PDB file of C-alpha atoms and ligand atoms in Angstrom:
ATOM      1  CA  MET J  27      25.563  -0.784 -72.020  1.00 82.00           C
ATOM      2  CA  THR J  28      25.175   2.864 -73.100  1.00 94.00           C
ATOM      3  CA  PRO J  29      22.450   4.392 -70.901  1.00 96.00           C
ATOM      4  CA  TYR J  30      19.324   5.909 -72.710  1.00 98.00           C
ATOM      5  CA  ALA J  31      16.147   6.487 -71.088  1.00 98.00           C
ATOM      6  CA  ILE J  32      12.643   8.520 -71.455  1.00 98.00           C
ATOM      7  CA  ALA J  33       9.936   9.310 -68.890  1.00 98.00           C
ATOM      8  CA  LEU J  34       6.558  11.022 -69.553  1.00 98.00           C
ATOM      9  CA  HIS J  35       3.962  12.740 -67.677  1.00 98.00           C
ATOM     10  CA  GLY J  36       0.323  13.399 -68.095  1.00 96.00           C
ATOM     11  CA  GLY J  37      -0.040  15.835 -65.438  1.00 94.00           C
ATOM     12  CA  ALA J  38       0.014  15.222 -61.428  1.00 92.00           C
ATOM     13  CA  GLY J  39      -3.444  14.778 -59.589  1.00 85.00           C
ATOM     14  CA  VAL J  40      -5.857  11.866 -60.491  1.00 85.00           C
ATOM     15  CA  LYS J  41      -9.428  11.606 -58.776  1.00 82.00           C
ATOM     16  CA  PRO J  42     -10.528   7.918 -57.547  1.00 82.00           C
ATOM     17  CA  GLY J  43     -12.803   6.007 -59.508  1.00 82.00           C
ATOM     18  CA  ARG J  44     -12.036   7.707 -62.748  1.00 84.00           C
ATOM     19  CA  ASP J  45     -10.835   6.029 -65.804  1.00 87.00           C
ATOM     20  CA  TYR J  46      -7.467   7.312 -67.009  1.00 91.00           C
ATOM     21  CA  SER J  47      -6.729   3.886 -68.953  1.00 93.00           C
ATOM     22  CA  ARG J  48      -6.680   5.607 -72.325  1.00 93.00           C
ATOM     23  CA  ALA J  49      -4.209   8.184 -71.297  1.00 93.00           C
ATOM     24  CA  GLU J  50      -2.429   5.554 -69.620  1.00 96.00           C
ATOM     25  CA  ALA J  51      -2.298   3.645 -72.491  1.00 97.00           C
ATOM     26  CA  GLN J  52      -0.718   6.468 -74.790  1.00 97.00           C
ATOM     27  CA  LEU J  53       1.740   6.993 -72.244  1.00 98.00           C
ATOM     28  CA  ARG J  54       2.990   3.588 -72.203  1.00 98.00           C
ATOM     29  CA  ARG J  55       3.024   3.490 -75.683  1.00 98.00           C
ATOM     30  CA  LEU J  56       5.094   6.921 -76.437  1.00 98.00           C
ATOM     31  CA  ALA J  57       7.542   5.544 -73.670  1.00 98.00           C
ATOM     32  CA  GLY J  58       8.078   2.467 -75.597  1.00 98.00           C
ATOM     33  CA  ASP J  59       8.320   4.403 -78.775  1.00 98.00           C
ATOM     34  CA  GLY J  60      10.584   6.871 -77.263  1.00 98.00           C
ATOM     35  CA  ALA J  61      13.037   4.452 -76.095  1.00 98.00           C
ATOM     36  CA  GLU J  62      12.814   2.722 -79.317  1.00 98.00           C
ATOM     37  CA  ALA J  63      13.832   6.042 -80.849  1.00 98.00           C
ATOM     38  CA  LEU J  64      16.662   6.900 -78.528  1.00 98.00           C
ATOM     39  CA  LYS J  65      18.089   3.261 -78.889  1.00 98.00           C
ATOM     40  CA  ARG J  66      18.357   4.159 -83.033  1.00 98.00           C
ATOM     41  CA  GLY J  67      20.191   7.120 -82.122  1.00 98.00           C
ATOM     42  CA  VAL J  68      17.346  10.054 -81.842  1.00 98.00           C
ATOM     43  CA  SER J  69      18.492  12.753 -79.545  1.00 98.00           C
ATOM     44  CA  ALA J  70      17.045  13.638 -76.288  1.00 98.00           C
ATOM     45  CA  LEU J  71      15.851  16.954 -77.911  1.00 98.00           C
ATOM     46  CA  ASP J  72      13.911  15.430 -80.677  1.00 98.00           C
ATOM     47  CA  ALA J  73      12.353  12.474 -78.417  1.00 98.00           C
ATOM     48  CA  VAL J  74      11.216  14.906 -76.075  1.00 98.00           C
ATOM     49  CA  GLU J  75       9.768  17.236 -78.478  1.00 98.00           C
ATOM     50  CA  THR J  76       8.063  14.126 -80.349  1.00 98.00           C
ATOM     51  CA  ALA J  77       6.406  12.858 -77.094  1.00 98.00           C
ATOM     52  CA  VAL J  78       4.847  15.920 -76.082  1.00 98.00           C
ATOM     53  CA  ARG J  79       3.680  16.598 -79.596  1.00 98.00           C
ATOM     54  CA  ALA J  80       1.792  13.429 -79.485  1.00 98.00           C
ATOM     55  CA  LEU J  81       0.384  14.324 -75.970  1.00 97.00           C
ATOM     56  CA  GLU J  82      -0.553  17.873 -77.499  1.00 97.00           C
ATOM     57  CA  ALA J  83      -2.565  16.313 -80.582  1.00 96.00           C
ATOM     58  CA  GLU J  84      -4.343  13.318 -78.678  1.00 92.00           C
ATOM     59  CA  GLY J  85      -6.075  15.719 -75.718  1.00 90.00           C
ATOM     60  CA  LEU J  86      -6.358  13.249 -73.400  1.00 91.00           C
ATOM     61  CA  CYS J  87      -4.484  15.367 -70.927  1.00 91.00           C
ATOM     62  CA  VAL J  88      -4.504  19.000 -70.216  1.00 91.00           C
ATOM     63  CA  ALA J  89      -1.978  20.261 -72.840  1.00 95.00           C
ATOM     64  CA  GLY J  90      -2.813  21.176 -76.600  1.00 96.00           C
ATOM     65  CA  ARG J  91      -6.323  19.650 -77.901  1.00 95.00           C
ATOM     66  CA  GLY J  92      -7.092  18.820 -74.018  1.00 93.00           C
ATOM     67  CA  SER J  93      -6.864  22.226 -72.716  1.00 92.00           C
ATOM     68  CA  ALA J  94      -9.796  24.254 -71.050  1.00 84.00           C
ATOM     69  CA  PRO J  95     -10.700  27.813 -71.831  1.00 88.00           C
ATOM     70  CA  ASN J  96     -10.014  30.507 -69.462  1.00 91.00           C
ATOM     71  CA  THR J  97     -12.562  32.963 -67.598  1.00 90.00           C
ATOM     72  CA  ALA J  98     -12.739  35.026 -70.935  1.00 93.00           C
ATOM     73  CA  GLY J  99     -13.756  32.021 -72.650  1.00 91.00           C
ATOM     74  CA  TYR J 100     -10.598  30.867 -74.935  1.00 94.00           C
ATOM     75  CA  VAL J 101      -7.803  28.614 -74.639  1.00 95.00           C
ATOM     76  CA  GLU J 102      -4.231  29.951 -74.011  1.00 96.00           C
ATOM     77  CA  LEU J 103      -1.029  27.326 -74.074  1.00 97.00           C
ATOM     78  CA  ASP J 104       2.149  27.505 -72.427  1.00 98.00           C
ATOM     79  CA  ALA J 105       5.268  25.297 -73.354  1.00 98.00           C
ATOM     80  CA  SER J 106       8.790  25.195 -72.823  1.00 98.00           C
ATOM     81  CA  ILE J 107      12.055  22.923 -74.076  1.00 99.00           C
ATOM     82  CA  MET J 108      15.665  22.892 -72.844  1.00 99.00           C
ATOM     83  CA  ASP J 109      18.490  21.312 -74.368  1.00 98.00           C
ATOM     84  CA  GLY J 110      20.732  20.163 -71.469  1.00 98.00           C
ATOM     85  CA  ALA J 111      23.850  19.476 -73.373  1.00 98.00           C
ATOM     86  CA  ALA J 112      23.997  23.335 -75.103  1.00 98.00           C
ATOM     87  CA  MET J 113      21.975  25.186 -72.201  1.00 98.00           C
ATOM     88  CA  ARG J 114      19.670  26.207 -74.575  1.00 98.00           C
ATOM     89  CA  ALA J 115      15.941  27.050 -74.067  1.00 98.00           C
ATOM     90  CA  GLY J 116      12.746  28.142 -75.597  1.00 98.00           C
ATOM     91  CA  ALA J 117       9.229  28.965 -74.712  1.00 98.00           C
ATOM     92  CA  VAL J 118       5.882  30.353 -75.423  1.00 98.00           C
ATOM     93  CA  ALA J 119       3.523  31.621 -73.099  1.00 98.00           C
ATOM     94  CA  ALA J 120      -0.404  32.662 -73.344  1.00 97.00           C
ATOM     95  CA  VAL J 121      -0.628  31.676 -77.057  1.00 98.00           C
ATOM     96  CA  ARG J 122      -3.367  30.796 -78.837  1.00 97.00           C
ATOM     97  CA  ASP J 123      -4.378  27.976 -81.310  1.00 96.00           C
ATOM     98  CA  VAL J 124      -1.558  26.564 -82.340  1.00 98.00           C
ATOM     99  CA  VAL J 125      -1.848  23.008 -82.499  1.00 98.00           C
ATOM    100  CA  HIS J 126       1.844  22.070 -81.069  1.00 98.00           C
ATOM    101  CA  PRO J 127       2.941  24.853 -78.457  1.00 98.00           C
ATOM    102  CA  ILE J 128       6.059  22.426 -77.722  1.00 98.00           C
ATOM    103  CA  THR J 129       7.380  23.035 -81.640  1.00 98.00           C
ATOM    104  CA  ALA J 130       6.690  26.833 -80.995  1.00 98.00           C
ATOM    105  CA  ALA J 131       8.803  26.847 -77.907  1.00 98.00           C
ATOM    106  CA  ARG J 132      11.441  24.683 -79.747  1.00 98.00           C
ATOM    107  CA  ARG J 133      11.183  27.253 -82.534  1.00 98.00           C
ATOM    108  CA  VAL J 134      11.814  30.174 -80.188  1.00 98.00           C
ATOM    109  CA  MET J 135      14.660  28.155 -79.145  1.00 98.00           C
ATOM    110  CA  ASP J 136      16.055  27.552 -82.407  1.00 98.00           C
ATOM    111  CA  ALA J 137      15.285  30.418 -84.581  1.00 98.00           C
ATOM    112  CA  SER J 138      14.347  33.761 -82.623  1.00 98.00           C
ATOM    113  CA  GLY J 139      17.516  34.542 -80.738  1.00 98.00           C
ATOM    114  CA  HIS J 140      15.068  34.667 -77.206  1.00 98.00           C
ATOM    115  CA  VAL J 141      14.438  32.003 -74.752  1.00 98.00           C
ATOM    116  CA  LEU J 142      10.684  33.358 -73.968  1.00 98.00           C
ATOM    117  CA  LEU J 143       8.060  34.515 -76.345  1.00 98.00           C
ATOM    118  CA  ALA J 144       4.557  35.733 -74.697  1.00 98.00           C
ATOM    119  CA  GLY J 145       1.100  36.744 -76.364  1.00 92.00           C
ATOM    120  CA  ALA J 146       0.544  38.763 -79.339  1.00 95.00           C
ATOM    121  CA  GLY J 147       4.548  39.065 -80.307  1.00 97.00           C
ATOM    122  CA  ALA J 148       4.600  35.230 -79.811  1.00 98.00           C
ATOM    123  CA  MET J 149       1.605  34.628 -82.083  1.00 97.00           C
ATOM    124  CA  ASP J 150       3.534  36.823 -84.789  1.00 97.00           C
ATOM    125  CA  PHE J 151       6.565  34.688 -84.515  1.00 98.00           C
ATOM    126  CA  ILE J 152       4.372  31.603 -84.652  1.00 98.00           C
ATOM    127  CA  GLU J 153       3.055  32.971 -87.956  1.00 97.00           C
ATOM    128  CA  THR J 154       6.491  33.641 -89.588  1.00 98.00           C
ATOM    129  CA  GLN J 155       7.324  29.784 -88.602  1.00 97.00           C
ATOM    130  CA  GLY J 156       4.024  28.700 -90.566  1.00 97.00           C
ATOM    131  CA  LEU J 157       3.307  26.269 -87.811  1.00 97.00           C
ATOM    132  CA  ALA J 158      -0.084  24.312 -87.600  1.00 97.00           C
ATOM    133  CA  ARG J 159      -3.094  26.606 -86.397  1.00 97.00           C
ATOM    134  CA  VAL J 160      -6.344  25.271 -84.663  1.00 97.00           C
ATOM    135  CA  GLU J 161      -8.857  26.470 -87.762  1.00 95.00           C
ATOM    136  CA  ASP J 162     -12.035  25.669 -85.510  1.00 95.00           C
ATOM    137  CA  PRO J 163     -11.176  26.212 -81.742  1.00 94.00           C
ATOM    138  CA  ALA J 164     -14.854  25.319 -80.804  1.00 90.00           C
ATOM    139  CA  SER J 165     -14.749  21.875 -82.266  1.00 92.00           C
ATOM    140  CA  TYR J 166     -11.245  21.037 -81.587  1.00 95.00           C
ATOM    141  CA  TYR J 167     -10.713  21.425 -78.035  1.00 93.00           C
ATOM    142  CA  ARG J 168     -11.886  18.715 -75.722  1.00 84.00           C
ATOM    143  CA  ILE J 169     -12.205  17.856 -72.148  1.00 74.00           C
ATOM    144  CA  PRO J 170      -9.695  15.361 -71.388  1.00 72.00           C
ATOM    145  CA  ASP J 171      -9.650  11.862 -69.566  1.00 66.00           C
ATOM    146  CA  GLY J 172     -10.794  12.189 -65.962  1.00 65.00           C
ATOM    147  CA  VAL J 173     -12.168  15.407 -65.855  1.00 66.00           C
ATOM    148  CA  GLU J 174     -16.004  16.525 -65.657  1.00 62.00           C
ATOM    149  CA  PRO J 175     -17.647  19.725 -66.708  1.00 56.00           C
ATOM    150  CA  ALA J 176     -18.188  20.515 -62.940  1.00 54.00           C
ATOM    151  CA  ASP J 177     -14.373  20.935 -62.438  1.00 59.00           C
ATOM    152  CA  PHE J 178     -14.407  23.942 -64.587  1.00 57.00           C
ATOM    153  CA  ASP J 179     -15.858  25.746 -61.498  1.00 53.00           C
ATOM    154  CA  ASP J 180     -13.699  24.292 -59.205  1.00 54.00           C
ATOM    155  CA  PRO J 181     -10.080  25.029 -60.240  1.00 49.00           C
ATOM    156  CA  LYS J 182      -8.326  23.615 -57.070  1.00 50.00           C
ATOM    157  CA  ALA J 183     -10.127  20.387 -57.431  1.00 49.00           C
ATOM    158  CA  ALA J 184      -9.118  19.845 -61.117  1.00 48.00           C
ATOM    159  CA  ALA J 185      -5.912  22.169 -61.062  1.00 48.00           C
ATOM    160  CA  HIS J 186      -3.528  19.596 -62.311  1.00 55.00           C
ATOM    161  CA  GLY J 187      -3.249  18.931 -65.930  1.00 74.00           C
ATOM    162  CA  THR J 188       0.303  19.682 -68.224  1.00 93.00           C
ATOM    163  CA  VAL J 189       2.105  17.043 -70.128  1.00 97.00           C
ATOM    164  CA  GLY J 190       6.139  16.367 -70.026  1.00 98.00           C
ATOM    165  CA  ALA J 191       8.842  14.495 -71.197  1.00 98.00           C
ATOM    166  CA  VAL J 192      12.545  14.146 -70.078  1.00 98.00           C
ATOM    167  CA  ALA J 193      15.292  12.308 -71.995  1.00 98.00           C
ATOM    168  CA  LEU J 194      18.709  10.732 -72.049  1.00 98.00           C
ATOM    169  CA  ASP J 195      20.145   9.993 -75.327  1.00 98.00           C
ATOM    170  CA  ARG J 196      23.086   7.475 -76.137  1.00 98.00           C
ATOM    171  CA  GLN J 197      25.544  10.557 -76.636  1.00 98.00           C
ATOM    172  CA  GLY J 198      24.568  11.479 -72.854  1.00 98.00           C
ATOM    173  CA  ARG J 199      22.715  14.510 -73.533  1.00 98.00           C
ATOM    174  CA  LEU J 200      19.596  15.539 -71.193  1.00 98.00           C
ATOM    175  CA  ALA J 201      16.500  17.130 -72.495  1.00 99.00           C
ATOM    176  CA  ALA J 202      13.290  18.448 -71.247  1.00 99.00           C
ATOM    177  CA  ALA J 203       9.955  19.788 -72.400  1.00 99.00           C
ATOM    178  CA  THR J 204       6.783  20.422 -70.990  1.00 98.00           C
ATOM    179  CA  SER J 205       3.414  21.627 -72.173  1.00 98.00           C
ATOM    180  CA  THR J 206      -0.012  23.033 -70.778  1.00 97.00           C
ATOM    181  CA  GLY J 207      -3.383  24.718 -71.163  1.00 95.00           C
ATOM    182  CA  GLY J 208      -2.736  25.765 -67.718  1.00 93.00           C
ATOM    183  CA  THR J 209      -5.321  25.584 -64.695  1.00 87.00           C
ATOM    184  CA  PHE J 210      -8.991  25.384 -65.062  1.00 82.00           C
ATOM    185  CA  GLY J 211     -10.698  28.635 -64.751  1.00 82.00           C
ATOM    186  CA  LYS J 212      -7.637  30.529 -64.971  1.00 90.00           C
ATOM    187  CA  HIS J 213      -7.798  34.533 -65.480  1.00 94.00           C
ATOM    188  CA  ALA J 214      -7.009  35.437 -69.179  1.00 95.00           C
ATOM    189  CA  GLY J 215      -3.281  36.266 -69.312  1.00 96.00           C
ATOM    190  CA  ARG J 216      -2.488  34.002 -66.290  1.00 96.00           C
ATOM    191  CA  VAL J 217       1.023  32.181 -66.744  1.00 97.00           C
ATOM    192  CA  GLY J 218       2.075  29.392 -64.689  1.00 96.00           C
ATOM    193  CA  ASP J 219       5.211  27.482 -64.353  1.00 98.00           C
ATOM    194  CA  THR J 220       5.384  25.262 -67.374  1.00 98.00           C
ATOM    195  CA  PRO J 221       6.986  28.086 -69.822  1.00 98.00           C
ATOM    196  CA  LEU J 222       9.564  29.355 -67.183  1.00 98.00           C
ATOM    197  CA  ILE J 223      12.847  27.837 -67.478  1.00 98.00           C
ATOM    198  CA  GLY J 224      13.522  26.737 -64.081  1.00 98.00           C
ATOM    199  CA  PRO J 225      10.230  26.284 -62.132  1.00 98.00           C
ATOM    200  CA  GLY J 226       8.642  24.087 -65.179  1.00 98.00           C
ATOM    201  CA  THR J 227      11.451  22.551 -67.187  1.00 98.00           C
ATOM    202  CA  TRP J 228      15.125  22.143 -66.659  1.00 98.00           C
ATOM    203  CA  ALA J 229      17.722  20.415 -68.174  1.00 98.00           C
ATOM    204  CA  ASP J 230      21.395  20.637 -67.625  1.00 98.00           C
ATOM    205  CA  SER J 231      24.755  18.080 -68.183  1.00 98.00           C
ATOM    206  CA  ASN J 232      23.318  16.319 -64.623  1.00 98.00           C
ATOM    207  CA  VAL J 233      19.499  15.964 -64.940  1.00 98.00           C
ATOM    208  CA  ALA J 234      16.452  16.570 -66.895  1.00 99.00           C
ATOM    209  CA  ILE J 235      13.155  17.542 -65.337  1.00 99.00           C
ATOM    210  CA  SER J 236       9.494  18.454 -66.245  1.00 98.00           C
ATOM    211  CA  ALA J 237       7.225  19.493 -63.729  1.00 98.00           C
ATOM    212  CA  THR J 238       3.337  19.646 -63.111  1.00 97.00           C
ATOM    213  CA  GLY J 239       0.973  20.990 -60.769  1.00 95.00           C
ATOM    214  CA  VAL J 240      -0.105  24.063 -59.368  1.00 94.00           C
ATOM    215  CA  GLY J 241       2.098  26.610 -61.157  1.00 96.00           C
ATOM    216  CA  GLU J 242       1.787  29.040 -58.912  1.00 96.00           C
ATOM    217  CA  ALA J 243       3.401  27.277 -56.094  1.00 97.00           C
ATOM    218  CA  PHE J 244       6.158  25.774 -58.135  1.00 98.00           C
ATOM    219  CA  ILE J 245       7.140  29.313 -59.181  1.00 98.00           C
ATOM    220  CA  LEU J 246       7.403  30.368 -55.709  1.00 98.00           C
ATOM    221  CA  ALA J 247       9.437  27.051 -54.788  1.00 98.00           C
ATOM    222  CA  GLY J 248      11.541  27.308 -57.701  1.00 98.00           C
ATOM    223  CA  GLY J 249      10.667  23.976 -59.094  1.00 98.00           C
ATOM    224  CA  ALA J 250      12.603  21.965 -61.817  1.00 98.00           C
ATOM    225  CA  GLY J 251      15.434  24.652 -61.524  1.00 98.00           C
ATOM    226  CA  ASP J 252      15.508  24.376 -57.684  1.00 98.00           C
ATOM    227  CA  MET J 253      15.631  20.815 -57.808  1.00 98.00           C
ATOM    228  CA  ALA J 254      18.414  20.828 -60.226  1.00 98.00           C
ATOM    229  CA  ALA J 255      20.163  23.268 -57.984  1.00 98.00           C
ATOM    230  CA  ARG J 256      20.082  21.232 -54.798  1.00 98.00           C
ATOM    231  CA  MET J 257      21.880  18.472 -56.887  1.00 98.00           C
ATOM    232  CA  ARG J 258      24.465  20.668 -58.814  1.00 97.00           C
ATOM    233  CA  TYR J 259      25.698  22.761 -55.499  1.00 96.00           C
ATOM    234  CA  GLY J 260      23.797  21.420 -52.786  1.00 93.00           C
ATOM    235  CA  GLY J 261      25.055  17.797 -53.429  1.00 96.00           C
ATOM    236  CA  ALA J 262      21.603  16.127 -53.305  1.00 97.00           C
ATOM    237  CA  ASP J 263      20.870  12.876 -55.010  1.00 97.00           C
ATOM    238  CA  VAL J 264      17.824  13.119 -57.265  1.00 98.00           C
ATOM    239  CA  ASN J 265      15.372  11.580 -54.850  1.00 98.00           C
ATOM    240  CA  ALA J 266      16.073  13.825 -52.159  1.00 98.00           C
ATOM    241  CA  ALA J 267      16.142  16.786 -54.538  1.00 98.00           C
ATOM    242  CA  ALA J 268      12.678  15.921 -55.618  1.00 98.00           C
ATOM    243  CA  ASP J 269      11.395  15.465 -52.465  1.00 98.00           C
ATOM    244  CA  ALA J 270      12.723  18.577 -50.586  1.00 98.00           C
ATOM    245  CA  MET J 271      11.478  20.854 -53.522  1.00 98.00           C
ATOM    246  CA  LEU J 272       8.084  19.252 -53.571  1.00 98.00           C
ATOM    247  CA  ALA J 273       7.903  19.842 -49.452  1.00 98.00           C
ATOM    248  CA  ASP J 274       8.577  23.552 -50.602  1.00 98.00           C
ATOM    249  CA  VAL J 275       5.495  23.367 -52.955  1.00 98.00           C
ATOM    250  CA  ALA J 276       3.460  22.378 -50.338  1.00 97.00           C
ATOM    251  CA  ARG J 277       4.656  25.028 -47.983  1.00 98.00           C
ATOM    252  CA  ARG J 278       3.579  27.711 -50.745  1.00 97.00           C
ATOM    253  CA  GLY J 279       0.037  26.075 -50.794  1.00 95.00           C
ATOM    254  CA  GLY J 280       0.151  23.740 -53.624  1.00 94.00           C
ATOM    255  CA  ASP J 281       1.022  20.338 -55.086  1.00 95.00           C
ATOM    256  CA  GLY J 282       2.059  18.625 -58.075  1.00 95.00           C
ATOM    257  CA  GLY J 283       5.093  16.362 -58.991  1.00 97.00           C
ATOM    258  CA  VAL J 284       8.051  16.030 -61.289  1.00 98.00           C
ATOM    259  CA  ILE J 285       9.693  13.352 -63.719  1.00 98.00           C
ATOM    260  CA  ALA J 286      13.347  13.574 -64.136  1.00 98.00           C
ATOM    261  CA  VAL J 287      16.230  11.576 -65.811  1.00 98.00           C
ATOM    262  CA  THR J 288      19.850  11.628 -64.624  1.00 98.00           C
ATOM    263  CA  ARG J 289      22.882  11.352 -66.805  1.00 98.00           C
ATOM    264  CA  SER J 290      23.445   7.821 -65.384  1.00 97.00           C
ATOM    265  CA  GLY J 291      19.916   6.992 -66.642  1.00 97.00           C
ATOM    266  CA  GLU J 292      18.083   6.880 -63.674  1.00 98.00           C
ATOM    267  CA  VAL J 293      14.636   7.795 -63.815  1.00 98.00           C
ATOM    268  CA  VAL J 294      12.723   9.359 -60.707  1.00 98.00           C
ATOM    269  CA  PHE J 295       8.985  10.225 -60.368  1.00 98.00           C
ATOM    270  CA  ALA J 296       7.777  12.287 -57.331  1.00 98.00           C
ATOM    271  CA  TRP J 297       4.815  13.932 -56.480  1.00 97.00           C
ATOM    272  CA  ASN J 298       2.872  14.646 -53.558  1.00 96.00           C
ATOM    273  CA  SER J 299      -0.677  15.459 -55.342  1.00 93.00           C
ATOM    274  CA  PRO J 300      -3.241  12.612 -55.497  1.00 91.00           C
ATOM    275  CA  GLY J 301      -1.498  10.441 -58.291  1.00 92.00           C
ATOM    276  CA  MET J 302       0.219  11.130 -61.159  1.00 95.00           C
ATOM    277  CA  LYS J 303       0.171   9.963 -64.723  1.00 96.00           C
ATOM    278  CA  ARG J 304       3.221   8.926 -65.760  1.00 98.00           C
ATOM    279  CA  ALA J 305       5.589   6.330 -67.865  1.00 98.00           C
ATOM    280  CA  ALA J 306       9.261   5.652 -68.746  1.00 98.00           C
ATOM    281  CA  ALA J 307      11.335   3.127 -70.656  1.00 98.00           C
ATOM    282  CA  GLY J 308      15.134   2.730 -71.496  1.00 98.00           C
ATOM    283  CA  ALA J 309      17.927   0.639 -71.991  1.00 97.00           C
ATOM    284  CA  ALA J 310      17.467  -0.674 -68.418  1.00 95.00           C
ATOM    285  CA  ILE J 311      13.819   0.009 -67.659  1.00 97.00           C
ATOM    286  CA  PRO J 312      10.949  -2.007 -69.162  1.00 97.00           C
ATOM    287  CA  VAL J 313       8.260  -0.183 -70.573  1.00 98.00           C
ATOM    288  CA  PHE J 314       6.476   1.328 -67.431  1.00 97.00           C
ATOM    289  CA  ALA J 315       3.117   3.177 -66.848  1.00 98.00           C
ATOM    290  CA  ALA J 316       1.015   4.218 -64.172  1.00 96.00           C
ATOM    291  CA  VAL J 317      -1.598   6.558 -62.601  1.00 94.00           C
ATOM    292  CA  VAL J 318      -1.814   6.359 -58.876  1.00 90.00           C
TER     293      VAL J 318
HETATM  294  N1  LIG S 411       1.598  23.437 -64.081  1.00 71.93           N
HETATM  295  C1  LIG S 411       0.847  23.973 -64.989  1.00 71.93           C
HETATM  296  C2  LIG S 411       0.197  25.375 -64.804  1.00 71.93           C
HETATM  297  O1  LIG S 411       0.105  25.815 -63.399  1.00 71.93           O
HETATM  298  O2  LIG S 411      -0.004  26.034 -65.571  1.00 71.93           O
END
């Protein structure tokens, strides 16, 4: 059987006793839909973009509609996408009021000649691409499942958000995508790991990885790119690579998790935070979703 698989995350870190059932149900549905699409021949790149767009639109996790304002009172969004078959990538950082930051990242990859656009210049580019904008930020953004207003005063308590997807398609191509509103209470202009190709998102011919957690620690530890390097020239298997990288994240004072899919269709979830919202499905993987 030709392998194909998709895995999703809705952010690392869950709080005991909180109800994440809607987010879990959405992840399960998207994993099933993504696997069906891959079975029909949809590319890994399109599958991860589609899944992340849905997560951004629903706002049950800390990305897109579920993003929280920064200390200046407005939402800033980060996203990145990587095509492991072609070794191409695109990303946006600190952009405002774009409905689908992941599609902005894809347009950067496909149409800008660059890998990462940030701030005002990124907004100019988004305008030229005609992407959907948030018309009324005050009513659009909403607090995601499992988060309480008090969390906004305690960035460490609710620092984990982010959504992501990784996929292997039937042509053997790997892709990864990650999108976030960042950490609660972040400083205006703060950029975490999510839009950085390497720390937050990585895909090559061997593995596709999306990270979630305390972005500062993932940047310092190298995150997804470090994990892929441990596999590529360190000879580690995917589980050992994930565990070693996350141990380094912990040494840098953070926590979080990763989802990964390998070229053989193996899906791996690893986290050192209290739980990670996650789901997967594939040729040899029955639809699965879990939170803790
Ligand atoms: N991992 C998402 C962030 O730190 O912004």
